[in-house]
Coordinates of C-alpha atoms in Angstrom, one line a residue:
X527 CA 9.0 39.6 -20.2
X528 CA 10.7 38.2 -23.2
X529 CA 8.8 35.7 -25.0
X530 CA 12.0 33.9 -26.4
X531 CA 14.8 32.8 -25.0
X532 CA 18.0 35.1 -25.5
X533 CA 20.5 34.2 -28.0
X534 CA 24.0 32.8 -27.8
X535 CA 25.2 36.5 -28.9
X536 CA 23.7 38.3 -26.3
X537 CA 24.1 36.4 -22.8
X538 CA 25.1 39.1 -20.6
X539 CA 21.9 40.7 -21.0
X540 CA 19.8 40.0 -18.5
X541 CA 16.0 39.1 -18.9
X542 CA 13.3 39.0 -16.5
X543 CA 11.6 35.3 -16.3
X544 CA 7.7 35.5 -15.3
X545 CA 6.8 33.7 -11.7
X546 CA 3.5 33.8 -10.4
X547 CA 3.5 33.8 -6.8
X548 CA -0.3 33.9 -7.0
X549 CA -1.2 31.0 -8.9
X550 CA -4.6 30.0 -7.4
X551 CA -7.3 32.5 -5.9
X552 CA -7.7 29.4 -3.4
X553 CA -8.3 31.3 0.5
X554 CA -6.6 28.3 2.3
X555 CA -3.0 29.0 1.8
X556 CA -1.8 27.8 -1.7
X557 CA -1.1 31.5 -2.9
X558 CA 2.4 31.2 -1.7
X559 CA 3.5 28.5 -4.3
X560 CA 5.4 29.4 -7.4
X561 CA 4.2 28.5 -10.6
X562 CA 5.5 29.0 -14.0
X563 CA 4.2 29.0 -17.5
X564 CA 5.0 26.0 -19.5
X565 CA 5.5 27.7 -22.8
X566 CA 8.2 30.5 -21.2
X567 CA 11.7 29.3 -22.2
X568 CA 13.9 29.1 -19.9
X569 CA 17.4 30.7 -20.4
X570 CA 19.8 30.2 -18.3
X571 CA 20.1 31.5 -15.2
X572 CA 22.9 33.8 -15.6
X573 CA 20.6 35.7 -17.7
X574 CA 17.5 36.0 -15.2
X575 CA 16.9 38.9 -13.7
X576 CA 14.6 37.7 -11.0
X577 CA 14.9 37.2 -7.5
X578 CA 12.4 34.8 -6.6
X579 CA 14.5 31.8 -8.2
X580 CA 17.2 29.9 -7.0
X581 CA 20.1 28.8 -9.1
X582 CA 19.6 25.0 -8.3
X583 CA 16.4 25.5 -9.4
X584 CA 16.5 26.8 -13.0
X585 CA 17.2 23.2 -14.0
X586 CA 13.8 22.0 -12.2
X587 CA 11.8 24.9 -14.0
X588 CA 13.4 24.0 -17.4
X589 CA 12.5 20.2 -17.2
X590 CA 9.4 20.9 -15.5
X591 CA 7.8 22.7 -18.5
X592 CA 9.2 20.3 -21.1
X593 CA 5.2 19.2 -21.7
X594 CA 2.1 21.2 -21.5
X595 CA -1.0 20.7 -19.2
X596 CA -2.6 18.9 -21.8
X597 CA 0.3 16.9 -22.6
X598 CA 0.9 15.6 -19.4
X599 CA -2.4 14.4 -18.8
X600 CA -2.2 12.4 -21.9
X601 CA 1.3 11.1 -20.4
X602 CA -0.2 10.1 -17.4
X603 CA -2.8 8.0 -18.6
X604 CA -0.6 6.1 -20.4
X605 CA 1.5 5.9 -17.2
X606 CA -1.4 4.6 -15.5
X607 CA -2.3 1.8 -18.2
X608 CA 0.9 0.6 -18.5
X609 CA 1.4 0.4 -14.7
X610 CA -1.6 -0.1 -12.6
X611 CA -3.5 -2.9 -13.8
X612 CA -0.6 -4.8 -13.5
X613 CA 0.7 -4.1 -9.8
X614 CA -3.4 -4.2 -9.1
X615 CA -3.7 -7.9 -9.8
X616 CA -0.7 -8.6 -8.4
X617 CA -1.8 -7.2 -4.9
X618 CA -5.0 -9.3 -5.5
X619 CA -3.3 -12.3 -5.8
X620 CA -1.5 -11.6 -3.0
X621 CA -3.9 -11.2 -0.9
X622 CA -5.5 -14.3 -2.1
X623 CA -2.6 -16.3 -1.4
X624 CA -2.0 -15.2 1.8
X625 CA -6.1 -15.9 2.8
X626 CA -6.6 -19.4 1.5
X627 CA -5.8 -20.8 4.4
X628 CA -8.6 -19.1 6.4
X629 CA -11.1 -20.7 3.8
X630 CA -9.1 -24.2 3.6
X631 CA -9.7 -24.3 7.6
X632 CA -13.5 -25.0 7.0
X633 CA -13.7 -26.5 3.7
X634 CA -15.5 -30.1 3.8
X635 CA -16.1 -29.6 7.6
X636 CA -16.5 -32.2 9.6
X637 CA -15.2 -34.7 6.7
X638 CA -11.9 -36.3 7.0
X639 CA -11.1 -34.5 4.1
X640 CA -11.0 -31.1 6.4
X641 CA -7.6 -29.4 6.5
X642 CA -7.9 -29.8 10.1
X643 CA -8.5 -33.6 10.0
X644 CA -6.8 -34.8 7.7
X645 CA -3.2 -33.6 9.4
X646 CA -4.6 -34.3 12.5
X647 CA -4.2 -30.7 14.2
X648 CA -6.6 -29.0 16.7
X649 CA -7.5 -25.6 16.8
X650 CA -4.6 -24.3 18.8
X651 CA -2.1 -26.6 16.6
X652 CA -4.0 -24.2 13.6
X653 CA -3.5 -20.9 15.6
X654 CA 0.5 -21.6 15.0
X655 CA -0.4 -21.4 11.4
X656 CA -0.4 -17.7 11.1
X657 CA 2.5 -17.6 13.8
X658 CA 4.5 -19.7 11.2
X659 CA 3.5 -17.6 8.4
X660 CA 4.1 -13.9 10.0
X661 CA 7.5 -14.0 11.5
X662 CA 9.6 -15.2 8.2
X663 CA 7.6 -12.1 7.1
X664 CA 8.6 -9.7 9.5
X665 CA 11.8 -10.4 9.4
X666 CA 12.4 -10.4 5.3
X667 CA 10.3 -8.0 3.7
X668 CA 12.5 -4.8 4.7
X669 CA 15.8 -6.6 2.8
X670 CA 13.7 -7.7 0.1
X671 CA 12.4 -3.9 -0.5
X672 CA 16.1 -3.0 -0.4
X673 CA 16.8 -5.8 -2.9
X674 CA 14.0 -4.3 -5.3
X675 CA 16.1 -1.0 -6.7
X676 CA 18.9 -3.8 -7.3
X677 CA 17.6 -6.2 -9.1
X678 CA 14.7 -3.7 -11.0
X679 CA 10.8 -4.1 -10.0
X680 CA 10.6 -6.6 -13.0
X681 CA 13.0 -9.2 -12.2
X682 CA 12.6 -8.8 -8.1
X683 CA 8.7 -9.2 -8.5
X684 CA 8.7 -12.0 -10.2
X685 CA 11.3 -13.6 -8.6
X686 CA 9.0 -12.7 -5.6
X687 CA 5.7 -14.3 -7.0
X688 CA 7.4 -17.2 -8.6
X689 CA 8.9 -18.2 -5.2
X690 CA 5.7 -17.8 -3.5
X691 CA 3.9 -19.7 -6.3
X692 CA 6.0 -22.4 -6.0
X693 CA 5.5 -23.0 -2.2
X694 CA 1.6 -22.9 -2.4
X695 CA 2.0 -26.0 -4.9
X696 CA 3.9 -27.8 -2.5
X697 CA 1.2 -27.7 -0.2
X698 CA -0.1 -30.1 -2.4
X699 CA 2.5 -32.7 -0.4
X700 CA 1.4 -31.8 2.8
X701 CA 0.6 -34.8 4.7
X702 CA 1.0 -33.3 8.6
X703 CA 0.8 -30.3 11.1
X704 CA 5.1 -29.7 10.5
X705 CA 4.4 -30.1 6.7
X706 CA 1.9 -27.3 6.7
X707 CA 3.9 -25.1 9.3
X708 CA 7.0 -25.2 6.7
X709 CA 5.3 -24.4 3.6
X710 CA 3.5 -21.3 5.0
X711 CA 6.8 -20.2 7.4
X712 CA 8.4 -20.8 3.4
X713 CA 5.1 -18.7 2.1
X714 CA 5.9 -15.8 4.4
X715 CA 9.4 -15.7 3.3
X716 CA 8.7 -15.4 -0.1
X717 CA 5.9 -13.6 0.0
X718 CA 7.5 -10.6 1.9
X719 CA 8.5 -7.7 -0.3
X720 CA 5.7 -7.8 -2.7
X721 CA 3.2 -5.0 -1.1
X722 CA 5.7 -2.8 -0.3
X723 CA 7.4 -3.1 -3.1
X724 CA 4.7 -2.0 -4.9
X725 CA 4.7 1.0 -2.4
X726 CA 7.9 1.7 -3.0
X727 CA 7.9 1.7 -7.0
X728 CA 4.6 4.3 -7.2
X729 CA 6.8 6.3 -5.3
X730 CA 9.5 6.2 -8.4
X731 CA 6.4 7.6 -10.8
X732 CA 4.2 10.0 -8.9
X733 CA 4.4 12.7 -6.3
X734 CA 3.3 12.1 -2.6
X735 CA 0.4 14.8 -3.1
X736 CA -0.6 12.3 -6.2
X737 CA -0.5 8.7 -4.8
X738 CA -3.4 8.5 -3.0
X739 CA -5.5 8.0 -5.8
X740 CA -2.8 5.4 -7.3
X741 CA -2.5 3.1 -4.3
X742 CA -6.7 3.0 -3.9
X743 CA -7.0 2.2 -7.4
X744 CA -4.3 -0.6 -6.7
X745 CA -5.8 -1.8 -3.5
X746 CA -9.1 -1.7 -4.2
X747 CA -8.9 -5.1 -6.7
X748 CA -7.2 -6.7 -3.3
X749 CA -10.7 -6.3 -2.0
X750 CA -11.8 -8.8 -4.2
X751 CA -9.7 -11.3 -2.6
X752 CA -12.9 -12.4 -1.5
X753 CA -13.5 -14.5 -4.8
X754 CA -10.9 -16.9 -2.6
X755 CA -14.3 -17.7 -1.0
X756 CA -15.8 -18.1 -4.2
X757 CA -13.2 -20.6 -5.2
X758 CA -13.5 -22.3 -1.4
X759 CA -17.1 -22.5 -2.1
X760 CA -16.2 -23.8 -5.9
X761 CA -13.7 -26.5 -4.8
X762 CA -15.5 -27.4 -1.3
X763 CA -16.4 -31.1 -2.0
X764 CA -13.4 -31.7 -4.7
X765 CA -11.6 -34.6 -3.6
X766 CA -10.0 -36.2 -6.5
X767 CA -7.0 -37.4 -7.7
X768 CA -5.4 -38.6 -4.5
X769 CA -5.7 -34.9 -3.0
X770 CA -8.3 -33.2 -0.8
X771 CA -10.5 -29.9 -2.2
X772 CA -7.8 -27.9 0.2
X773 CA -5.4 -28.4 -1.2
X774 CA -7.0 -28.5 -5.2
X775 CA -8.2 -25.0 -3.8
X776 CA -4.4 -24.0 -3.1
X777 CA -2.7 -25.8 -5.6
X778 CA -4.6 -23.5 -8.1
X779 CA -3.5 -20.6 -7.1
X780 CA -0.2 -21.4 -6.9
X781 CA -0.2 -22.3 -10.7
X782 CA -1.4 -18.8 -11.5
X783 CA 0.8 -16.9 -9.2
X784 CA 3.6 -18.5 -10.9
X785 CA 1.9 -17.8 -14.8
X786 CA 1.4 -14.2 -13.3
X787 CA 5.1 -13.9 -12.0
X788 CA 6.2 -14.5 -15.7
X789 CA 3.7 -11.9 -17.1
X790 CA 5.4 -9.6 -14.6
X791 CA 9.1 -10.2 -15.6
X792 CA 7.9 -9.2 -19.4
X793 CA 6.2 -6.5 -19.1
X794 CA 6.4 -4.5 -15.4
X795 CA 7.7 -1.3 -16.3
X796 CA 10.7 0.1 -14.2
X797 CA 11.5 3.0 -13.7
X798 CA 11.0 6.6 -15.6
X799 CA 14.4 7.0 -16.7
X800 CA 14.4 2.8 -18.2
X801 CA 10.9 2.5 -19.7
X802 CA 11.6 2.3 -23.3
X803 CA 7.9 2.9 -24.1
X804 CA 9.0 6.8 -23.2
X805 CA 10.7 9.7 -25.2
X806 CA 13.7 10.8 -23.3
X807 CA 11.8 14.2 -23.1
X808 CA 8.9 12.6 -21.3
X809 CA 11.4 10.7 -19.5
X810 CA 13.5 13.6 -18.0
X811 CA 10.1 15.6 -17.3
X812 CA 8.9 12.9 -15.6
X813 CA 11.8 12.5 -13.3
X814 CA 11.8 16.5 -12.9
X815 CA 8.3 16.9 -11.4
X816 CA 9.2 14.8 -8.4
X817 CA 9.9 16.8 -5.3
X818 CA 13.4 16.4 -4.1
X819 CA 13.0 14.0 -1.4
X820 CA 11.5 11.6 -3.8
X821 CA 13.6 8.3 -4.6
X822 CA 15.4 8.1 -8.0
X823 CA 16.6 5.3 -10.1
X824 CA 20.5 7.6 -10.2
X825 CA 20.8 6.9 -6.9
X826 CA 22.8 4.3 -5.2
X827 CA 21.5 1.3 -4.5
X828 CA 22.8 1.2 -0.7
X829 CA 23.4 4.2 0.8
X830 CA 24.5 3.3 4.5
X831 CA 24.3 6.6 6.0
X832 CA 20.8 7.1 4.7
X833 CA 19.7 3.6 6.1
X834 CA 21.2 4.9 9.4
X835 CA 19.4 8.1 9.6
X836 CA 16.1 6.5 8.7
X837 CA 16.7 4.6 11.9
X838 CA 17.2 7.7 13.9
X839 CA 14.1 9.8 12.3
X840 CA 11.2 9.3 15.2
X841 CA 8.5 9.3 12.3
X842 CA 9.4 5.9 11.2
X843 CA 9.2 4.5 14.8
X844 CA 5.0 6.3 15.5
X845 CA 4.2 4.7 12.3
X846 CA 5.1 1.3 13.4
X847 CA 3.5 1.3 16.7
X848 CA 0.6 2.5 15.1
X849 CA 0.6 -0.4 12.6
X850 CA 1.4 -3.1 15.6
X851 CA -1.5 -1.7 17.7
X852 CA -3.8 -1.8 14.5
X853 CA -2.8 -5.4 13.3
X854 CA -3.4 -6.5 17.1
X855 CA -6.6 -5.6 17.6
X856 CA -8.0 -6.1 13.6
X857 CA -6.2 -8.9 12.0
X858 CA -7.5 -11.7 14.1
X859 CA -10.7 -10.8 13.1
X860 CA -10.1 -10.7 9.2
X861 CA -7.9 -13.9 9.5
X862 CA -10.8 -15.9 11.5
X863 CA -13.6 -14.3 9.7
X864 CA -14.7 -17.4 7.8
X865 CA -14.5 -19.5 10.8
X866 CA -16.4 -16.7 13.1
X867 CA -19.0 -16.7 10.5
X868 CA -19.4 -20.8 10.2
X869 CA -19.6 -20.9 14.4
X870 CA -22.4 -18.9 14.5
X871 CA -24.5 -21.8 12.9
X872 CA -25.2 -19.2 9.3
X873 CA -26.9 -22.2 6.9
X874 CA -24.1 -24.5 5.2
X875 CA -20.4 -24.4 5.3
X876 CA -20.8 -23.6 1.7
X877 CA -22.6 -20.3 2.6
X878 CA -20.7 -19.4 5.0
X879 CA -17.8 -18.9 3.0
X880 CA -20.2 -16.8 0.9
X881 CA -20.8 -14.7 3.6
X882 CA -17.4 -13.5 3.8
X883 CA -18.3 -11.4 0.8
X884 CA -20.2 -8.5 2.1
X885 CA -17.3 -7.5 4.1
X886 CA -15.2 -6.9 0.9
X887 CA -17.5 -5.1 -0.9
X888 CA -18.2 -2.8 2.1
X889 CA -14.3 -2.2 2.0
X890 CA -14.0 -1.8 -1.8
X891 CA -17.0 1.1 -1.4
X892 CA -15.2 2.6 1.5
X893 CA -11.9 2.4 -0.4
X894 CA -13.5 3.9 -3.3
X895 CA -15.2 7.3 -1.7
X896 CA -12.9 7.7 1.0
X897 CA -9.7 7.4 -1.6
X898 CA -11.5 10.3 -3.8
X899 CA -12.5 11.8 -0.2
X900 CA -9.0 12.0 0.2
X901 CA -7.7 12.8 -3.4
X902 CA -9.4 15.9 -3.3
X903 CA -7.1 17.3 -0.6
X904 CA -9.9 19.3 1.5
X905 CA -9.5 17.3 4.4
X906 CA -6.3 16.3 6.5
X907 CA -5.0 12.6 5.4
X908 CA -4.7 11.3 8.5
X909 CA -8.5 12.0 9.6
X910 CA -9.8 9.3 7.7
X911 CA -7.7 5.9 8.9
X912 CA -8.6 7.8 12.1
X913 CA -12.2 7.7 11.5
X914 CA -12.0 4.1 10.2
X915 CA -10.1 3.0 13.6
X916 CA -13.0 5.2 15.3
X917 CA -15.6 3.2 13.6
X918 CA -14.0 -0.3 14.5
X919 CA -14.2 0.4 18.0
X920 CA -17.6 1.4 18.0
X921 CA -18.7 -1.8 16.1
X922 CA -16.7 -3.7 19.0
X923 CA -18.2 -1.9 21.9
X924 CA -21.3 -2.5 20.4
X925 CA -21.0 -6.4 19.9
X926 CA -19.4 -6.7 23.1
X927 CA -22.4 -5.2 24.9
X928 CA -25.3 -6.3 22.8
X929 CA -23.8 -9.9 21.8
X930 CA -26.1 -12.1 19.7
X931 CA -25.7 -13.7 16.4
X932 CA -27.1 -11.3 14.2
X933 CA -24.9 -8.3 15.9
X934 CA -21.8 -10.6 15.6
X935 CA -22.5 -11.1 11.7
X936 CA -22.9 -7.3 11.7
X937 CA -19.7 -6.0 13.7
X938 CA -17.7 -9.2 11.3
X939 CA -18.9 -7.0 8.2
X940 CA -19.0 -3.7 9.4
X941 CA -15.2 -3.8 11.4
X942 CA -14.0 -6.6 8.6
X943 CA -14.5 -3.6 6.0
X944 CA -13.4 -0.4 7.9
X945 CA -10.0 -2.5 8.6
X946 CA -9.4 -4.1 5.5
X947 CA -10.0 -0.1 3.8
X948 CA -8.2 1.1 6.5
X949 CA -4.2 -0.3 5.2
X950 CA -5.8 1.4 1.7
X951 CA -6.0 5.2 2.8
X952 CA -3.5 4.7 5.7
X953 CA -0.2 4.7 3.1
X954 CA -0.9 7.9 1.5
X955 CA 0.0 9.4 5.0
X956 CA 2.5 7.3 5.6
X957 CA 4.6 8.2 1.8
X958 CA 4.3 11.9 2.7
X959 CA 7.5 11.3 5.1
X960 CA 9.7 9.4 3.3
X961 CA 12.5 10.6 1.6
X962 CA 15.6 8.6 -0.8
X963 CA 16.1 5.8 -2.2
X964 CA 17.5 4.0 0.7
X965 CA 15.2 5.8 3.2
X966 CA 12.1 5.0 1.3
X967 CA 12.9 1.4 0.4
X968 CA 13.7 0.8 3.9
X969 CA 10.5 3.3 5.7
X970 CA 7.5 1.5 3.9
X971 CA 9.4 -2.1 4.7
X972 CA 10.0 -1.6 8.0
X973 CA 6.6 -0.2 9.0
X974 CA 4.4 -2.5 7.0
X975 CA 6.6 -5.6 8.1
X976 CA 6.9 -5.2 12.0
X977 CA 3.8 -3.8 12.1
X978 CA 2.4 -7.6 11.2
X979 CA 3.9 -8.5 14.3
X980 CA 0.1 -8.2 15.0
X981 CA -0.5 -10.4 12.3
X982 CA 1.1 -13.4 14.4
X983 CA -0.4 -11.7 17.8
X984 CA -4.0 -10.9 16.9
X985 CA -4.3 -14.2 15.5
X986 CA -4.9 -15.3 18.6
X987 CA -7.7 -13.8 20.2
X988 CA -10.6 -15.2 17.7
X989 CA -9.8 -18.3 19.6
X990 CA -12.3 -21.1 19.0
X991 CA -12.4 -21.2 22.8
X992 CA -14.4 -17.7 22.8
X993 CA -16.6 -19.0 19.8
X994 CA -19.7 -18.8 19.3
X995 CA -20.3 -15.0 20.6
X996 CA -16.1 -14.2 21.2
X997 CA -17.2 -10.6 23.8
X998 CA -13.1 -11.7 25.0
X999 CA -12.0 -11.5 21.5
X1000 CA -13.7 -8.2 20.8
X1001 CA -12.9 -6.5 24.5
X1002 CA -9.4 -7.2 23.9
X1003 CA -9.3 -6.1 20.3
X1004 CA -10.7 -2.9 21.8
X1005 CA -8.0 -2.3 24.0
X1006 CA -5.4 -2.6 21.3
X1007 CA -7.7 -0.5 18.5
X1008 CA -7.6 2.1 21.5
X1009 CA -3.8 2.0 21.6
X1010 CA -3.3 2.3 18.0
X1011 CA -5.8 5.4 18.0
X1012 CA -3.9 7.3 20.9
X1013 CA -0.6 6.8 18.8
X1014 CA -1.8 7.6 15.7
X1015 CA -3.7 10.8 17.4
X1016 CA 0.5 11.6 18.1
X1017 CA 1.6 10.9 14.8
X1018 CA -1.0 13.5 13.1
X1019 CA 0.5 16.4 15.7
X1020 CA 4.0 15.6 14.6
X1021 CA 3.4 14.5 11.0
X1022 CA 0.7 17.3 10.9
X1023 CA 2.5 20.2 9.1
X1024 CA 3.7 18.1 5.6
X1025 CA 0.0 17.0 5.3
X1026 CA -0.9 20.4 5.6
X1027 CA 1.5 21.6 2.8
X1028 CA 0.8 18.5 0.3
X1029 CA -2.4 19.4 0.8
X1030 CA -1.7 23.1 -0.4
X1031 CA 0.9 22.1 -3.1
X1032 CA -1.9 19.9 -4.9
X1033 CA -4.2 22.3 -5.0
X1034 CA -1.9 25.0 -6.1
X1035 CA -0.7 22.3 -9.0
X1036 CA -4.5 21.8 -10.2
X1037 CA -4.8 25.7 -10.6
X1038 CA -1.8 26.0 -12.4
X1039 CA -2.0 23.1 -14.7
X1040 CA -5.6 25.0 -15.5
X1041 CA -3.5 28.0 -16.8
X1042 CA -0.9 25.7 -18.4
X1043 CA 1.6 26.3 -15.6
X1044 CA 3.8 24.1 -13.6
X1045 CA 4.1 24.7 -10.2
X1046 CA 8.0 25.1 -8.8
X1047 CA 7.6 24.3 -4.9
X1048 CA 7.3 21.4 -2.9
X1049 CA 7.0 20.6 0.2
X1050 CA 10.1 19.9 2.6
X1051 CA 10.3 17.0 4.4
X1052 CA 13.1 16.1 7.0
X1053 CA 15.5 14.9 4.5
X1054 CA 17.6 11.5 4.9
X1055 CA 19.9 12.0 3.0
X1056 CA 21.3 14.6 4.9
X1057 CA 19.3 14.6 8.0
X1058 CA 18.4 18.0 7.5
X1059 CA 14.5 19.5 7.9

């Protein structure tokens, strides 16, 4: 092989380029994947003499090689810096935002300064509360995720947060049960697009066989929503000023959401190809180590016959049924979990709301060794939201049998952490399917949005009726847990073979980069773009 690449003088000679179709000794599979060293020039391809690459890929090989193994590394971790923290707390303060109303329901209980009390609402009137948030929701958050590529991550995401912030300080005005059903139907609007926006711009940066670890160490911080019970707990007696500790608890939040939205219209970062913090080398070889199917900033904004086939793929549809089952049986829980805990007669209101901690930290472990369970790529994606949904049931079937105070405590924690995790190492699957800019946008909205139809459904079984030991809640929740299983057990068969070979692509990129080589394959997806497989 030569080591150089040939001169303009002598293009009609034809060199042979070196392509190791054996780049790992791994036994399970990778040895098929090409990989190429990253200090080979690359002439052009008229003057390779080698069969094993493709003329629409001599392009890929040359950009893909642009930095060593080293190199990229030291790219990476600046990509991370610049990126993560940023899109971490703003999925914490999401997830805040959308909560303080489960710890505003028992702040100063039994006060007329209680939410419920002071707007004169019982606690089916409060039920309608999530109802009022979840369908603006459902119905915005797939345009808004189609808006993002638009408008830029920067300016839709703060638009986004500012919006949102802006409604939670009106609830300061509140002064009746319409009042509070417009400012969250208002909340849900806003709010929609940020999550999988996020979603969507990870998939802009890093491959599908890298994500996993990105979207745990984004998700994790949303696990420490639970200081919202901190603050309940901080602000429960603060009623001052003309306003209750509800709605000091809320206005707060909304203050910062909006400080946040104008930190994120600064200084979010893009896209590869905009990010002026970049060389255009690191730019291009950034935007050339993404597999084809990947979205891209070049492409349109709109593509209609994308959006279209999207529609038509039957992947997009499983995933949703598998998100509506889940959200049915699991979100009524999380969403009533302060108000579960404070009807089982745990100590003080106060406490209670301190009790919804343990939950979140057992999420943010599981999160944390089941994400670098996954990152590893030795076991299939999908067996882990699998186990998690596994695990839920069993903590149902066991509270529904045994039910006492303690065991209802116990299934709150154990099942309030396995589902929370569960949204966490569920999307990694999920991304491995998607494909375009359109496609993508529109996938990861459409599942994560109508799949919170359970959001407005599930609600509804932690009923205060059932309280204090809620076995109805649970054996319903079990049926729909079930369901969600059984569709997601039919989503792995079909969805089985691209986990397989992201799986096999990772691995066979962690050898190479070992040998300073980049790794040429990756894996094919069914392609909307062109509806092809």
């Amino acid at each position: 092989m030569s080591s150089d690449a040939p001169k303009a003088s002598d293009r009609s000679e034809k060199v042979t380029f070196e392509i190791d179709t054996n780049p790992t000794d791994d036994s399970r599979g990778a040895q098929n994947v090409r990989a190429v060293p990253r200090d080979q020039p690359v002439p052009p391809y008229d003057n390779i003499q080698d069969d094993d690459l493709k003329e629409d890929e001599a392009a890929t090989v040359r950009n893909r090689t642009l930095l060593t193994s080293d190199e990229e590394k030291t790219l990476f971790k600046r990509v991370d810096i610049r990126l993560l923290p940023l899109l971490a707390i703003m999925y914490v303060v999401k997830t805040m935002d959308a909560a303080n109303v489960s710890n505003a329901r028992i702040m100063d209980r039994g006060t007329k300064h209680n939410i419920m009390i002071e707007l004169g609402m019982s606690a089916n009137d409060y039920n309608l509360v999530t109802v009022a948030y979840y369908i603006p929701y459902i119905v915005a958050e797939a345009p808004s995720n189609l808006l993002l590529k638009y408008f830029s991550p920067s300016v839709w995401q703060a638009r986004v947060m500012v919006s949102w912030g802006i409604v939670l300080v009106c609830h300061a005005a509140v002064t009746n049960a319409g009042g509070l059903y417009t400012v969250r139907a208002l909340l849900g609007l806003f709010e929609a697009g940020l999550w999988p926006g996020i979603l969507l711009q990870l998939c802009y940066w890093y491959r599908p066989d890298e994500i996993a670890k990105r979207i745990v160490l984004v998700t994790v911080l949303g696990n420490f929503s639970a200081v919202s019970g901190l603050l309940a707990f901080g602000f429960n007696g603060v009623n001052t000023a003309g306003l209750s500790s509800w709605k000091w608890l809320i206005l707060t939040e909304g203050i910062f959401t909006i400080a946040l939205g104008v930190v994120v219209y600064f200084y979010l970062p893009d896209f590869p190809g905009t990010a002026k913090w970049l060389s255009d080398k690191e730019k291009t070889f950034l935007e050339a180590r993404l597999p084809s199917a990947s979205p891209r900033s070049e492409e349109s904004d709109f593509d209609w016959q994308e959006f279209k086939n999207t529609l038509k793929d039957y992947r997009l549809w499983l995933f949703v049924f598998v998100w509506a089952f889940y959200t049915i049986g699991t979100t009524g829980l999380t969403f009533y979990q302060p108000t579960v805990i404070a009807d089982l007669g745990f100590t003080t209101v106060g406490q209670a709301q301190l009790l919804t901690i343990p939950p979140a930290v057992f999420s943010c472990m599981l999160v944390l060794f089941f994400g670098w369970v996954v990152q590893t790529a030795r076991i299939p994606t999908p067996s882990v939201p699998m186990f998690f949904m596994i695990a839920i049931e069993a903590c149902y079937a066991v509270e529904y049998t045994y039910p006492n105070i303690g065991g209802v405590y116990a299934a709150t924690t154990l099942a309030g952490g396995f589902s929370t995790a569960w949204y966490n190492l569920m999307w990694p699957w999920r991304v491995q399917t998607i494909s375009g800019a359109t496609g993508s946008a529109f996938a990861i909205a459409f599942a994560n949005s109508y799949g919170q139809i359970g959001g407005a459904v599930g609600a509804q079984l932690f009923n205060s009726k059932y309280a204090p030991k809620y076995t109805t809640s649970f054996a319903i929740a079990m049926g729909f847990v079930g369901l969600a299983i059984i569709t997601a057990s039919i989503t792995w068969y079909f969805t089985g073979r691209v986990d397989i070979e992201t799986r096999k692509i990772r691995r066979a990129r962690i050898a190479a980069a070992k040998e300073n080589k980049a790794v040429l394959d990756d894996v094919e997806v069914k392609d909307v773009r062109s509806n092809r497989v």
